[in-house]
mmCIF file with all atom_site columns, C-alpha atoms in Angstrom:
data_model
loop_
_atom_site.group_PDB
_atom_site.id
_atom_site.type_symbol
_atom_site.label_atom_id
_atom_site.label_alt_id
_atom_site.label_comp_id
_atom_site.label_asym_id
_atom_site.label_entity_id
_atom_site.label_seq_id
_atom_site.pdbx_PDB_ins_code
_atom_site.Cartn_x
_atom_site.Cartn_y
_atom_site.Cartn_z
_atom_site.occupancy
_atom_site.B_iso_or_equiv
_atom_site.pdbx_formal_charge
_atom_site.auth_seq_id
_atom_site.auth_comp_id
_atom_site.auth_asym_id
_atom_site.auth_atom_id
_atom_site.pdbx_PDB_model_num
ATOM 1   C CA . ASP A 1 1   ? 11.300  2.363   16.370  1.00 0.00 ? 24  ASP A CA 1
ATOM 2   C CA . THR A 1 2   ? 8.999   5.756   15.032  1.00 0.00 ? 25  THR A CA 1
ATOM 3   C CA . GLY A 1 3   ? 7.826   3.956   12.164  1.00 0.00 ? 26  GLY A CA 1
ATOM 4   C CA . VAL A 1 4   ? 3.301   3.247   11.539  1.00 0.00 ? 27  VAL A CA 1
ATOM 5   C CA . SER A 1 5   ? 2.514   0.504   14.008  1.00 0.00 ? 28  SER A CA 1
ATOM 6   C CA . GLN A 1 6   ? -0.468  -1.177  13.828  1.00 0.00 ? 29  GLN A CA 1
ATOM 7   C CA . ASP A 1 7   ? -2.366  -3.078  16.767  1.00 0.00 ? 30  ASP A CA 1
ATOM 8   C CA . PRO A 1 8   ? -3.042  -6.070  16.803  1.00 0.00 ? 31  PRO A CA 1
ATOM 9   C CA . ARG A 1 9   ? -1.334  -7.674  13.424  1.00 0.00 ? 32  ARG A CA 1
ATOM 10  C CA . HIS A 1 10  ? -3.417  -10.524 13.231  1.00 0.00 ? 33  HIS A CA 1
ATOM 11  C CA . LYS A 1 11  ? -7.339  -10.755 14.361  1.00 0.00 ? 34  LYS A CA 1
ATOM 12  C CA . ILE A 1 12  ? -9.248  -14.251 14.449  1.00 0.00 ? 35  ILE A CA 1
ATOM 13  C CA . THR A 1 13  ? -13.104 -13.675 14.714  1.00 0.00 ? 36  THR A CA 1
ATOM 14  C CA . LYS A 1 14  ? -16.307 -15.187 14.664  1.00 0.00 ? 37  LYS A CA 1
ATOM 15  C CA . ARG A 1 15  ? -18.501 -14.209 11.962  1.00 0.00 ? 38  ARG A CA 1
ATOM 16  C CA . GLY A 1 16  ? -20.921 -11.244 13.203  1.00 0.00 ? 39  GLY A CA 1
ATOM 17  C CA . GLN A 1 17  ? -18.955 -10.463 15.732  1.00 0.00 ? 40  GLN A CA 1
ATOM 18  C CA . ASN A 1 18  ? -17.544 -6.692  16.483  1.00 0.00 ? 41  ASN A CA 1
ATOM 19  C CA . VAL A 1 19  ? -13.813 -5.465  15.512  1.00 0.00 ? 42  VAL A CA 1
ATOM 20  C CA . THR A 1 20  ? -11.701 -2.879  15.493  1.00 0.00 ? 43  THR A CA 1
ATOM 21  C CA . PHE A 1 21  ? -7.820  -2.270  15.034  1.00 0.00 ? 44  PHE A CA 1
ATOM 22  C CA . ARG A 1 22  ? -5.464  1.069   16.125  1.00 0.00 ? 45  ARG A CA 1
ATOM 23  C CA . CYS A 1 23  ? -2.912  2.750   13.904  1.00 0.00 ? 46  CYS A CA 1
ATOM 24  C CA . ASP A 1 24  ? -0.404  4.877   15.096  1.00 0.00 ? 47  ASP A CA 1
ATOM 25  C CA . PRO A 1 25  ? 1.320   7.167   12.460  1.00 0.00 ? 48  PRO A CA 1
ATOM 26  C CA . ILE A 1 26  ? 4.901   8.230   12.691  1.00 0.00 ? 49  ILE A CA 1
ATOM 27  C CA . SER A 1 27  ? 4.294   11.442  15.435  1.00 0.00 ? 50  SER A CA 1
ATOM 28  C CA . GLU A 1 28  ? 5.068   14.596  12.142  1.00 0.00 ? 51  GLU A CA 1
ATOM 29  C CA . HIS A 1 29  ? 2.552   13.142  9.460   1.00 0.00 ? 52  HIS A CA 1
ATOM 30  C CA . ASN A 1 30  ? -0.604  14.498  9.531   1.00 0.00 ? 53  ASN A CA 1
ATOM 31  C CA . ARG A 1 31  ? -2.007  12.358  6.859   1.00 0.00 ? 54  ARG A CA 1
ATOM 32  C CA . LEU A 1 32  ? -3.555  8.482   7.483   1.00 0.00 ? 55  LEU A CA 1
ATOM 33  C CA . TYR A 1 33  ? -4.858  6.570   5.196   1.00 0.00 ? 56  TYR A CA 1
ATOM 34  C CA . TRP A 1 34  ? -6.624  3.294   5.813   1.00 0.00 ? 57  TRP A CA 1
ATOM 35  C CA . TYR A 1 35  ? -6.066  0.447   2.859   1.00 0.00 ? 58  TYR A CA 1
ATOM 36  C CA . ARG A 1 36  ? -7.171  -2.957  2.594   1.00 0.00 ? 59  ARG A CA 1
ATOM 37  C CA . GLN A 1 37  ? -5.577  -6.023  0.620   1.00 0.00 ? 60  GLN A CA 1
ATOM 38  C CA . THR A 1 38  ? -7.074  -9.397  -0.391  1.00 0.00 ? 61  THR A CA 1
ATOM 39  C CA . LEU A 1 39  ? -4.542  -12.605 -1.136  1.00 0.00 ? 62  LEU A CA 1
ATOM 40  C CA . GLY A 1 40  ? -3.048  -12.374 -4.735  1.00 0.00 ? 63  GLY A CA 1
ATOM 41  C CA . GLN A 1 41  ? -4.520  -8.470  -4.551  1.00 0.00 ? 64  GLN A CA 1
ATOM 42  C CA . GLY A 1 42  ? -2.859  -4.938  -4.291  1.00 0.00 ? 65  GLY A CA 1
ATOM 43  C CA . PRO A 1 43  ? -4.065  -2.700  -1.738  1.00 0.00 ? 66  PRO A CA 1
ATOM 44  C CA . GLU A 1 44  ? -7.150  -0.781  -1.900  1.00 0.00 ? 67  GLU A CA 1
ATOM 45  C CA . PHE A 1 45  ? -8.011  2.214   -1.381  1.00 0.00 ? 68  PHE A CA 1
ATOM 46  C CA . LEU A 1 46  ? -10.468 2.582   1.951   1.00 0.00 ? 69  LEU A CA 1
ATOM 47  C CA . THR A 1 47  ? -10.298 6.079   3.501   1.00 0.00 ? 70  THR A CA 1
ATOM 48  C CA . TYR A 1 48  ? -8.037  8.854   4.057   1.00 0.00 ? 71  TYR A CA 1
ATOM 49  C CA . PHE A 1 49  ? -8.145  11.441  6.758   1.00 0.00 ? 72  PHE A CA 1
ATOM 50  C CA . GLN A 1 50  ? -5.740  14.813  7.506   1.00 0.00 ? 73  GLN A CA 1
ATOM 51  C CA . ASN A 1 51  ? -4.836  15.898  11.100  1.00 0.00 ? 74  ASN A CA 1
ATOM 52  C CA . GLU A 1 52  ? -8.405  14.580  12.574  1.00 0.00 ? 75  GLU A CA 1
ATOM 53  C CA . ALA A 1 53  ? -11.125 14.726  9.057   1.00 0.00 ? 76  ALA A CA 1
ATOM 54  C CA . GLN A 1 54  ? -12.446 12.277  7.401   1.00 0.00 ? 77  GLN A CA 1
ATOM 55  C CA . LEU A 1 55  ? -11.467 13.435  3.666   1.00 0.00 ? 78  LEU A CA 1
ATOM 56  C CA . GLU A 1 56  ? -12.717 10.674  1.234   1.00 0.00 ? 79  GLU A CA 1
ATOM 57  C CA . LYS A 1 57  ? -13.937 7.190   1.875   1.00 0.00 ? 80  LYS A CA 1
ATOM 58  C CA . SER A 1 58  ? -13.780 4.973   -0.815  1.00 0.00 ? 81  SER A CA 1
ATOM 59  C CA . ARG A 1 59  ? -17.321 2.978   -2.010  1.00 0.00 ? 82  ARG A CA 1
ATOM 60  C CA . LEU A 1 60  ? -15.734 -0.312  -0.731  1.00 0.00 ? 83  LEU A CA 1
ATOM 61  C CA . LEU A 1 61  ? -16.324 1.473   2.706   1.00 0.00 ? 84  LEU A CA 1
ATOM 62  C CA . SER A 1 62  ? -19.250 -0.477  3.493   1.00 0.00 ? 85  SER A CA 1
ATOM 63  C CA . ASP A 1 63  ? -22.168 1.128   6.394   1.00 0.00 ? 86  ASP A CA 1
ATOM 64  C CA . ARG A 1 64  ? -20.457 -1.673  8.569   1.00 0.00 ? 87  ARG A CA 1
ATOM 65  C CA . PHE A 1 65  ? -17.138 0.179   8.305   1.00 0.00 ? 88  PHE A CA 1
ATOM 66  C CA . SER A 1 66  ? -16.523 3.348   10.573  1.00 0.00 ? 89  SER A CA 1
ATOM 67  C CA . ALA A 1 67  ? -12.711 4.925   11.277  1.00 0.00 ? 90  ALA A CA 1
ATOM 68  C CA . GLU A 1 68  ? -12.085 7.779   13.924  1.00 0.00 ? 91  GLU A CA 1
ATOM 69  C CA . ARG A 1 69  ? -8.902  9.543   13.750  1.00 0.00 ? 92  ARG A CA 1
ATOM 70  C CA . PRO A 1 70  ? -10.628 11.507  17.032  1.00 0.00 ? 93  PRO A CA 1
ATOM 71  C CA . LYS A 1 71  ? -7.574  13.700  18.219  1.00 0.00 ? 94  LYS A CA 1
ATOM 72  C CA . GLY A 1 72  ? -5.696  14.083  14.541  1.00 0.00 ? 95  GLY A CA 1
ATOM 73  C CA . SER A 1 73  ? -2.885  11.133  15.340  1.00 0.00 ? 96  SER A CA 1
ATOM 74  C CA . PHE A 1 74  ? -3.920  7.130   15.918  1.00 0.00 ? 97  PHE A CA 1
ATOM 75  C CA . SER A 1 75  ? -6.937  6.127   14.267  1.00 0.00 ? 98  SER A CA 1
ATOM 76  C CA . THR A 1 76  ? -9.556  3.246   14.580  1.00 0.00 ? 99  THR A CA 1
ATOM 77  C CA . LEU A 1 77  ? -10.710 0.962   11.805  1.00 0.00 ? 100 LEU A CA 1
ATOM 78  C CA . GLU A 1 78  ? -13.819 -0.779  13.305  1.00 0.00 ? 101 GLU A CA 1
ATOM 79  C CA . ILE A 1 79  ? -15.730 -3.489  11.702  1.00 0.00 ? 102 ILE A CA 1
ATOM 80  C CA . GLN A 1 80  ? -19.475 -4.204  13.116  1.00 0.00 ? 103 GLN A CA 1
ATOM 81  C CA . ARG A 1 81  ? -21.017 -7.447  12.564  1.00 0.00 ? 104 ARG A CA 1
ATOM 82  C CA . THR A 1 82  ? -17.671 -9.047  10.591  1.00 0.00 ? 105 THR A CA 1
ATOM 83  C CA . GLU A 1 83  ? -18.705 -11.312 7.428   1.00 0.00 ? 106 GLU A CA 1
ATOM 84  C CA . GLN A 1 84  ? -16.681 -14.433 6.208   1.00 0.00 ? 107 GLN A CA 1
ATOM 85  C CA . GLY A 1 85  ? -15.530 -11.672 2.856   1.00 0.00 ? 108 GLY A CA 1
ATOM 86  C CA . ASP A 1 86  ? -13.935 -9.111  5.635   1.00 0.00 ? 109 ASP A CA 1
ATOM 87  C CA . SER A 1 87  ? -11.165 -11.764 5.581   1.00 0.00 ? 110 SER A CA 1
ATOM 88  C CA . ALA A 1 88  ? -8.060  -9.694  4.774   1.00 0.00 ? 111 ALA A CA 1
ATOM 89  C CA . MET A 1 89  ? -4.917  -7.657  5.016   1.00 0.00 ? 112 MET A CA 1
ATOM 90  C CA . TYR A 1 90  ? -5.611  -4.106  6.800   1.00 0.00 ? 113 TYR A CA 1
ATOM 91  C CA . LEU A 1 91  ? -3.096  -1.968  6.188   1.00 0.00 ? 114 LEU A CA 1
ATOM 92  C CA . CYS A 1 92  ? -2.275  1.679   7.439   1.00 0.00 ? 115 CYS A CA 1
ATOM 93  C CA . ALA A 1 93  ? -0.340  4.301   5.537   1.00 0.00 ? 116 ALA A CA 1
ATOM 94  C CA . SER A 1 94  ? 1.097   7.966   6.843   1.00 0.00 ? 117 SER A CA 1
ATOM 95  C CA . SER A 1 95  ? 2.480   11.275  5.145   1.00 0.00 ? 118 SER A CA 1
ATOM 96  C CA . SER A 1 96  ? 3.040   14.389  5.945   1.00 0.00 ? 119 SER A CA 1
ATOM 97  C CA . GLY A 1 97  ? 2.111   17.318  4.337   1.00 0.00 ? 120 GLY A CA 1
ATOM 98  C CA . THR A 1 98  ? -0.782  20.413  3.687   1.00 0.00 ? 121 THR A CA 1
ATOM 99  C CA . SER A 1 99  ? -3.178  20.356  1.069   1.00 0.00 ? 122 SER A CA 1
ATOM 100 C CA . GLY A 1 100 ? -2.696  20.807  -2.426  1.00 0.00 ? 123 GLY A CA 1
ATOM 101 C CA . SER A 1 101 ? 1.115   19.508  -1.671  1.00 0.00 ? 124 SER A CA 1
ATOM 102 C CA . ILE A 1 102 ? 2.305   16.750  -3.569  1.00 0.00 ? 125 ILE A CA 1
ATOM 103 C CA . TYR A 1 103 ? 4.949   14.172  -3.584  1.00 0.00 ? 126 TYR A CA 1
ATOM 104 C CA . ASN A 1 104 ? 3.804   12.998  -0.108  1.00 0.00 ? 127 ASN A CA 1
ATOM 105 C CA . GLU A 1 105 ? 6.222   9.501   0.159   1.00 0.00 ? 128 GLU A CA 1
ATOM 106 C CA . GLN A 1 106 ? 3.369   7.623   2.012   1.00 0.00 ? 129 GLN A CA 1
ATOM 107 C CA . PHE A 1 107 ? 5.247   5.344   4.677   1.00 0.00 ? 130 PHE A CA 1
ATOM 108 C CA . PHE A 1 108 ? 2.851   1.608   5.446   1.00 0.00 ? 131 PHE A CA 1
ATOM 109 C CA . GLY A 1 109 ? 2.809   0.214   8.649   1.00 0.00 ? 132 GLY A CA 1
ATOM 110 C CA . PRO A 1 110 ? 3.043   -3.660  9.324   1.00 0.00 ? 133 PRO A CA 1
ATOM 111 C CA . GLY A 1 111 ? -1.280  -4.136  8.303   1.00 0.00 ? 134 GLY A CA 1
ATOM 112 C CA . THR A 1 112 ? -3.603  -6.409  10.794  1.00 0.00 ? 135 THR A CA 1
ATOM 113 C CA . ARG A 1 113 ? -4.478  -9.084  9.456   1.00 0.00 ? 136 ARG A CA 1
ATOM 114 C CA . LEU A 1 114 ? -8.207  -10.231 9.775   1.00 0.00 ? 137 LEU A CA 1
ATOM 115 C CA . THR A 1 115 ? -9.974  -13.568 9.771   1.00 0.00 ? 138 THR A CA 1
ATOM 116 C CA . VAL A 1 116 ? -13.307 -14.844 9.842   1.00 0.00 ? 139 VAL A CA 1
ATOM 117 C CA . LEU A 1 117 ? -14.484 -17.762 10.646  1.00 0.00 ? 140 LEU A CA 1
ATOM 118 C CA . LYS B 2 1   ? -8.868  -3.210  -17.939 1.00 0.00 ? 24  LYS B CA 1
ATOM 119 C CA . ASN B 2 2   ? -7.201  -2.034  -14.087 1.00 0.00 ? 25  ASN B CA 1
ATOM 120 C CA . GLU B 2 3   ? -5.591  1.083   -13.573 1.00 0.00 ? 26  GLU B CA 1
ATOM 121 C CA . VAL B 2 4   ? -2.476  -0.172  -12.954 1.00 0.00 ? 27  VAL B CA 1
ATOM 122 C CA . GLU B 2 5   ? -0.890  -3.253  -14.721 1.00 0.00 ? 28  GLU B CA 1
ATOM 123 C CA . GLN B 2 6   ? 2.755   -5.092  -13.878 1.00 0.00 ? 29  GLN B CA 1
ATOM 124 C CA . SER B 2 7   ? 4.120   -7.810  -15.663 1.00 0.00 ? 30  SER B CA 1
ATOM 125 C CA . PRO B 2 8   ? 4.758   -10.458 -15.092 1.00 0.00 ? 31  PRO B CA 1
ATOM 126 C CA . GLN B 2 9   ? 2.659   -11.659 -12.320 1.00 0.00 ? 32  GLN B CA 1
ATOM 127 C CA . ASN B 2 10  ? 5.786   -13.639 -11.380 1.00 0.00 ? 33  ASN B CA 1
ATOM 128 C CA . LEU B 2 11  ? 9.138   -14.284 -11.935 1.00 0.00 ? 34  LEU B CA 1
ATOM 129 C CA . THR B 2 12  ? 11.827  -16.991 -10.558 1.00 0.00 ? 35  THR B CA 1
ATOM 130 C CA . ALA B 2 13  ? 15.353  -16.196 -11.021 1.00 0.00 ? 36  ALA B CA 1
ATOM 131 C CA . GLN B 2 14  ? 19.118  -17.719 -9.798  1.00 0.00 ? 37  GLN B CA 1
ATOM 132 C CA . GLU B 2 15  ? 20.715  -15.568 -7.664  1.00 0.00 ? 38  GLU B CA 1
ATOM 133 C CA . GLY B 2 16  ? 22.944  -13.031 -9.276  1.00 0.00 ? 39  GLY B CA 1
ATOM 134 C CA . GLU B 2 17  ? 20.738  -12.383 -12.405 1.00 0.00 ? 40  GLU B CA 1
ATOM 135 C CA . PHE B 2 18  ? 19.135  -8.752  -13.904 1.00 0.00 ? 41  PHE B CA 1
ATOM 136 C CA . ILE B 2 19  ? 15.395  -8.629  -12.837 1.00 0.00 ? 42  ILE B CA 1
ATOM 137 C CA . THR B 2 20  ? 13.102  -6.752  -14.457 1.00 0.00 ? 43  THR B CA 1
ATOM 138 C CA . ILE B 2 21  ? 9.665   -5.562  -13.510 1.00 0.00 ? 44  ILE B CA 1
ATOM 139 C CA . ASN B 2 22  ? 7.297   -3.707  -15.581 1.00 0.00 ? 45  ASN B CA 1
ATOM 140 C CA . CYS B 2 23  ? 3.966   -0.987  -14.035 1.00 0.00 ? 46  CYS B CA 1
ATOM 141 C CA . SER B 2 24  ? 1.606   0.323   -16.967 1.00 0.00 ? 47  SER B CA 1
ATOM 142 C CA . TYR B 2 25  ? -0.655  2.875   -15.493 1.00 0.00 ? 48  TYR B CA 1
ATOM 143 C CA . SER B 2 26  ? -4.021  4.265   -17.480 1.00 0.00 ? 49  SER B CA 1
ATOM 144 C CA . VAL B 2 27  ? -4.232  7.766   -15.996 1.00 0.00 ? 50  VAL B CA 1
ATOM 145 C CA . GLY B 2 28  ? -2.580  11.062  -15.186 1.00 0.00 ? 51  GLY B CA 1
ATOM 146 C CA . ILE B 2 29  ? -0.396  11.029  -11.522 1.00 0.00 ? 52  ILE B CA 1
ATOM 147 C CA . SER B 2 30  ? 1.767   13.196  -9.578  1.00 0.00 ? 53  SER B CA 1
ATOM 148 C CA . ALA B 2 31  ? 4.099   10.269  -8.429  1.00 0.00 ? 54  ALA B CA 1
ATOM 149 C CA . LEU B 2 32  ? 5.052   6.615   -8.696  1.00 0.00 ? 55  LEU B CA 1
ATOM 150 C CA . HIS B 2 33  ? 5.635   3.999   -6.079  1.00 0.00 ? 56  HIS B CA 1
ATOM 151 C CA . TRP B 2 34  ? 7.440   0.786   -5.683  1.00 0.00 ? 57  TRP B CA 1
ATOM 152 C CA . LEU B 2 35  ? 6.976   -0.695  -3.272  1.00 0.00 ? 58  LEU B CA 1
ATOM 153 C CA . GLN B 2 36  ? 8.470   -4.267  -1.520  1.00 0.00 ? 59  GLN B CA 1
ATOM 154 C CA . GLN B 2 37  ? 6.135   -6.813  0.646   1.00 0.00 ? 60  GLN B CA 1
ATOM 155 C CA . HIS B 2 38  ? 7.100   -9.557  2.170   1.00 0.00 ? 61  HIS B CA 1
ATOM 156 C CA . PRO B 2 39  ? 5.322   -12.883 3.526   1.00 0.00 ? 62  PRO B CA 1
ATOM 157 C CA . GLY B 2 40  ? 4.773   -11.224 7.226   1.00 0.00 ? 63  GLY B CA 1
ATOM 158 C CA . GLY B 2 41  ? 2.720   -8.871  4.869   1.00 0.00 ? 64  GLY B CA 1
ATOM 159 C CA . GLY B 2 42  ? 4.278   -5.309  5.905   1.00 0.00 ? 65  GLY B CA 1
ATOM 160 C CA . ILE B 2 43  ? 4.681   -2.566  2.626   1.00 0.00 ? 66  ILE B CA 1
ATOM 161 C CA . VAL B 2 44  ? 8.931   -0.516  2.210   1.00 0.00 ? 67  VAL B CA 1
ATOM 162 C CA . SER B 2 45  ? 8.681   1.691   0.262   1.00 0.00 ? 68  SER B CA 1
ATOM 163 C CA . LEU B 2 46  ? 11.759  1.432   -2.101  1.00 0.00 ? 69  LEU B CA 1
ATOM 164 C CA . PHE B 2 47  ? 10.801  4.468   -4.620  1.00 0.00 ? 70  PHE B CA 1
ATOM 165 C CA . MET B 2 48  ? 8.463   7.167   -5.030  1.00 0.00 ? 71  MET B CA 1
ATOM 166 C CA . LEU B 2 49  ? 9.715   9.171   -8.010  1.00 0.00 ? 72  LEU B CA 1
ATOM 167 C CA . SER B 2 50  ? 8.093   11.961  -10.268 1.00 0.00 ? 73  SER B CA 1
ATOM 168 C CA . SER B 2 51  ? 10.666  11.926  -13.654 1.00 0.00 ? 74  SER B CA 1
ATOM 169 C CA . GLY B 2 52  ? 13.544  9.642   -14.820 1.00 0.00 ? 75  GLY B CA 1
ATOM 170 C CA . LYS B 2 53  ? 15.384  7.784   -12.785 1.00 0.00 ? 76  LYS B CA 1
ATOM 171 C CA . LYS B 2 54  ? 16.366  6.682   -8.809  1.00 0.00 ? 77  LYS B CA 1
ATOM 172 C CA . LYS B 2 55  ? 19.095  4.173   -7.785  1.00 0.00 ? 78  LYS B CA 1
ATOM 173 C CA . HIS B 2 56  ? 19.201  2.940   -4.615  1.00 0.00 ? 79  HIS B CA 1
ATOM 174 C CA . GLY B 2 57  ? 21.715  0.218   -4.088  1.00 0.00 ? 80  GLY B CA 1
ATOM 175 C CA . ARG B 2 58  ? 21.152  -2.886  -6.679  1.00 0.00 ? 81  ARG B CA 1
ATOM 176 C CA . LEU B 2 59  ? 17.875  -1.181  -7.020  1.00 0.00 ? 82  LEU B CA 1
ATOM 177 C CA . ILE B 2 60  ? 16.883  1.388   -10.100 1.00 0.00 ? 83  ILE B CA 1
ATOM 178 C CA . ALA B 2 61  ? 13.842  2.567   -11.334 1.00 0.00 ? 84  ALA B CA 1
ATOM 179 C CA . THR B 2 62  ? 12.444  4.415   -14.758 1.00 0.00 ? 85  THR B CA 1
ATOM 180 C CA . ILE B 2 63  ? 9.408   6.174   -15.126 1.00 0.00 ? 86  ILE B CA 1
ATOM 181 C CA . ASN B 2 64  ? 8.765   7.345   -18.831 1.00 0.00 ? 87  ASN B CA 1
ATOM 182 C CA . ILE B 2 65  ? 5.398   9.612   -17.802 1.00 0.00 ? 88  ILE B CA 1
ATOM 183 C CA . GLN B 2 66  ? 4.549   10.125  -21.516 1.00 0.00 ? 89  GLN B CA 1
ATOM 184 C CA . GLU B 2 67  ? 4.365   6.426   -22.387 1.00 0.00 ? 90  GLU B CA 1
ATOM 185 C CA . LYS B 2 68  ? 2.901   5.593   -18.494 1.00 0.00 ? 91  LYS B CA 1
ATOM 186 C CA . HIS B 2 69  ? 5.819   3.199   -17.707 1.00 0.00 ? 92  HIS B CA 1
ATOM 187 C CA . SER B 2 70  ? 8.031   2.474   -15.223 1.00 0.00 ? 93  SER B CA 1
ATOM 188 C CA . SER B 2 71  ? 10.441  -0.372  -15.101 1.00 0.00 ? 94  SER B CA 1
ATOM 189 C CA . LEU B 2 72  ? 11.963  -1.687  -11.970 1.00 0.00 ? 95  LEU B CA 1
ATOM 190 C CA . HIS B 2 73  ? 15.668  -3.062  -12.488 1.00 0.00 ? 96  HIS B CA 1
ATOM 191 C CA . ILE B 2 74  ? 17.482  -4.997  -9.434  1.00 0.00 ? 97  ILE B CA 1
ATOM 192 C CA . THR B 2 75  ? 20.799  -5.859  -9.949  1.00 0.00 ? 98  THR B CA 1
ATOM 193 C CA . ALA B 2 76  ? 22.866  -9.245  -9.234  1.00 0.00 ? 99  ALA B CA 1
ATOM 194 C CA . SER B 2 77  ? 19.979  -10.651 -7.398  1.00 0.00 ? 100 SER B CA 1
ATOM 195 C CA . HIS B 2 78  ? 19.747  -12.551 -4.176  1.00 0.00 ? 101 HIS B CA 1
ATOM 196 C CA . PRO B 2 79  ? 17.175  -14.833 -2.451  1.00 0.00 ? 102 PRO B CA 1
ATOM 197 C CA . ARG B 2 80  ? 16.758  -11.961 0.342   1.00 0.00 ? 103 ARG B CA 1
ATOM 198 C CA . ASP B 2 81  ? 15.133  -9.894  -2.431  1.00 0.00 ? 104 ASP B CA 1
ATOM 199 C CA . SER B 2 82  ? 12.304  -12.554 -2.863  1.00 0.00 ? 105 SER B CA 1
ATOM 200 C CA . ALA B 2 83  ? 8.897   -10.508 -2.110  1.00 0.00 ? 106 ALA B CA 1
ATOM 201 C CA . VAL B 2 84  ? 6.152   -9.463  -3.621  1.00 0.00 ? 107 VAL B CA 1
ATOM 202 C CA . TYR B 2 85  ? 6.653   -5.967  -5.700  1.00 0.00 ? 108 TYR B CA 1
ATOM 203 C CA . ILE B 2 86  ? 4.103   -3.669  -5.930  1.00 0.00 ? 109 ILE B CA 1
ATOM 204 C CA . CYS B 2 87  ? 4.035   -0.593  -8.750  1.00 0.00 ? 110 CYS B CA 1
ATOM 205 C CA . ALA B 2 88  ? 1.403   2.430   -6.995  1.00 0.00 ? 111 ALA B CA 1
ATOM 206 C CA . VAL B 2 89  ? 0.395   5.642   -8.565  1.00 0.00 ? 112 VAL B CA 1
ATOM 207 C CA . MET B 2 90  ? -0.481  8.519   -6.912  1.00 0.00 ? 113 MET B CA 1
ATOM 208 C CA . ARG B 2 91  ? -3.341  10.102  -8.459  1.00 0.00 ? 114 ARG B CA 1
ATOM 209 C CA . PHE B 2 92  ? -4.274  13.663  -6.830  1.00 0.00 ? 115 PHE B CA 1
ATOM 210 C CA . GLN B 2 93  ? -7.904  14.419  -7.003  1.00 0.00 ? 116 GLN B CA 1
ATOM 211 C CA . GLY B 2 94  ? -9.877  16.911  -5.375  1.00 0.00 ? 117 GLY B CA 1
ATOM 212 C CA . GLY B 2 95  ? -7.731  17.898  -3.125  1.00 0.00 ? 118 GLY B CA 1
ATOM 213 C CA . SER B 2 96  ? -6.789  15.152  -1.950  1.00 0.00 ? 119 SER B CA 1
ATOM 214 C CA . GLU B 2 97  ? -4.351  12.160  -2.730  1.00 0.00 ? 120 GLU B CA 1
ATOM 215 C CA . LYS B 2 98  ? -4.824  8.076   -3.325  1.00 0.00 ? 121 LYS B CA 1
ATOM 216 C CA . LEU B 2 99  ? -2.349  5.284   -4.252  1.00 0.00 ? 122 LEU B CA 1
ATOM 217 C CA . VAL B 2 100 ? -3.861  2.814   -6.673  1.00 0.00 ? 123 VAL B CA 1
ATOM 218 C CA . PHE B 2 101 ? -2.050  -0.042  -6.559  1.00 0.00 ? 124 PHE B CA 1
ATOM 219 C CA . GLY B 2 102 ? -1.041  -2.985  -8.887  1.00 0.00 ? 125 GLY B CA 1
ATOM 220 C CA . LYS B 2 103 ? -1.971  -6.290  -8.344  1.00 0.00 ? 126 LYS B CA 1
ATOM 221 C CA . GLY B 2 104 ? 1.765   -7.114  -7.827  1.00 0.00 ? 127 GLY B CA 1
ATOM 222 C CA . THR B 2 105 ? 5.190   -9.274  -9.033  1.00 0.00 ? 128 THR B CA 1
ATOM 223 C CA . LYS B 2 106 ? 5.840   -11.996 -6.658  1.00 0.00 ? 129 LYS B CA 1
ATOM 224 C CA . LEU B 2 107 ? 10.057  -12.543 -7.592  1.00 0.00 ? 130 LEU B CA 1
ATOM 225 C CA . THR B 2 108 ? 11.442  -15.678 -6.208  1.00 0.00 ? 131 THR B CA 1
ATOM 226 C CA . VAL B 2 109 ? 15.629  -15.871 -5.945  1.00 0.00 ? 132 VAL B CA 1
ATOM 227 C CA . ASN B 2 110 ? 16.589  -19.232 -5.340  1.00 0.00 ? 133 ASN B CA 1
ATOM 228 C CA . PRO B 2 111 ? 20.148  -19.760 -4.714  1.00 0.00 ? 134 PRO B CA 1
#
């Protein structure tokens, strides 16, 4: 399977613990996106990488959230000191394209469902 | 008011019925996605379009850029079409692209 993969698929943690999620994009895609989706809502943008550079971060991404893409391939999203409000589906997507180009279709991973008790 | 509005929020149909889901947006966009999300959570891209109409099997998507409106149609609906359908617009700002999503339309097709 050469699609976008995410690990783990499910994570249950206690409030105050740190969690880390991983996303492996489609191999030739240079753009990678993280989204968060709460129950009954559409996904919301969190952050975006072009290669290893983090180009944009949403105001939703508090200081407890950090994302990296060190080699321009896989990415990690870490949440420190988790809160119950962090419970959501965390989605990763990737696309190809160069800066300034448009019409870059995004391909989504299966998501990581986080439950904070 | 959300930048992307979908209607209806919930839709129940009988197998074989023609389905229409609508999406209106209030911002300038470079393209519009229709996405399908099954209960497991994974999202599949159905269409990306910036003008006119696209067809894939029983699915048809149209967009009217002037009216800032798009529709997703499903012909001869089937229970396996039951899912949440999400409209997302691609905004191109400051050298980066961002998808802004609607809340989704939950479709249930009964046999």
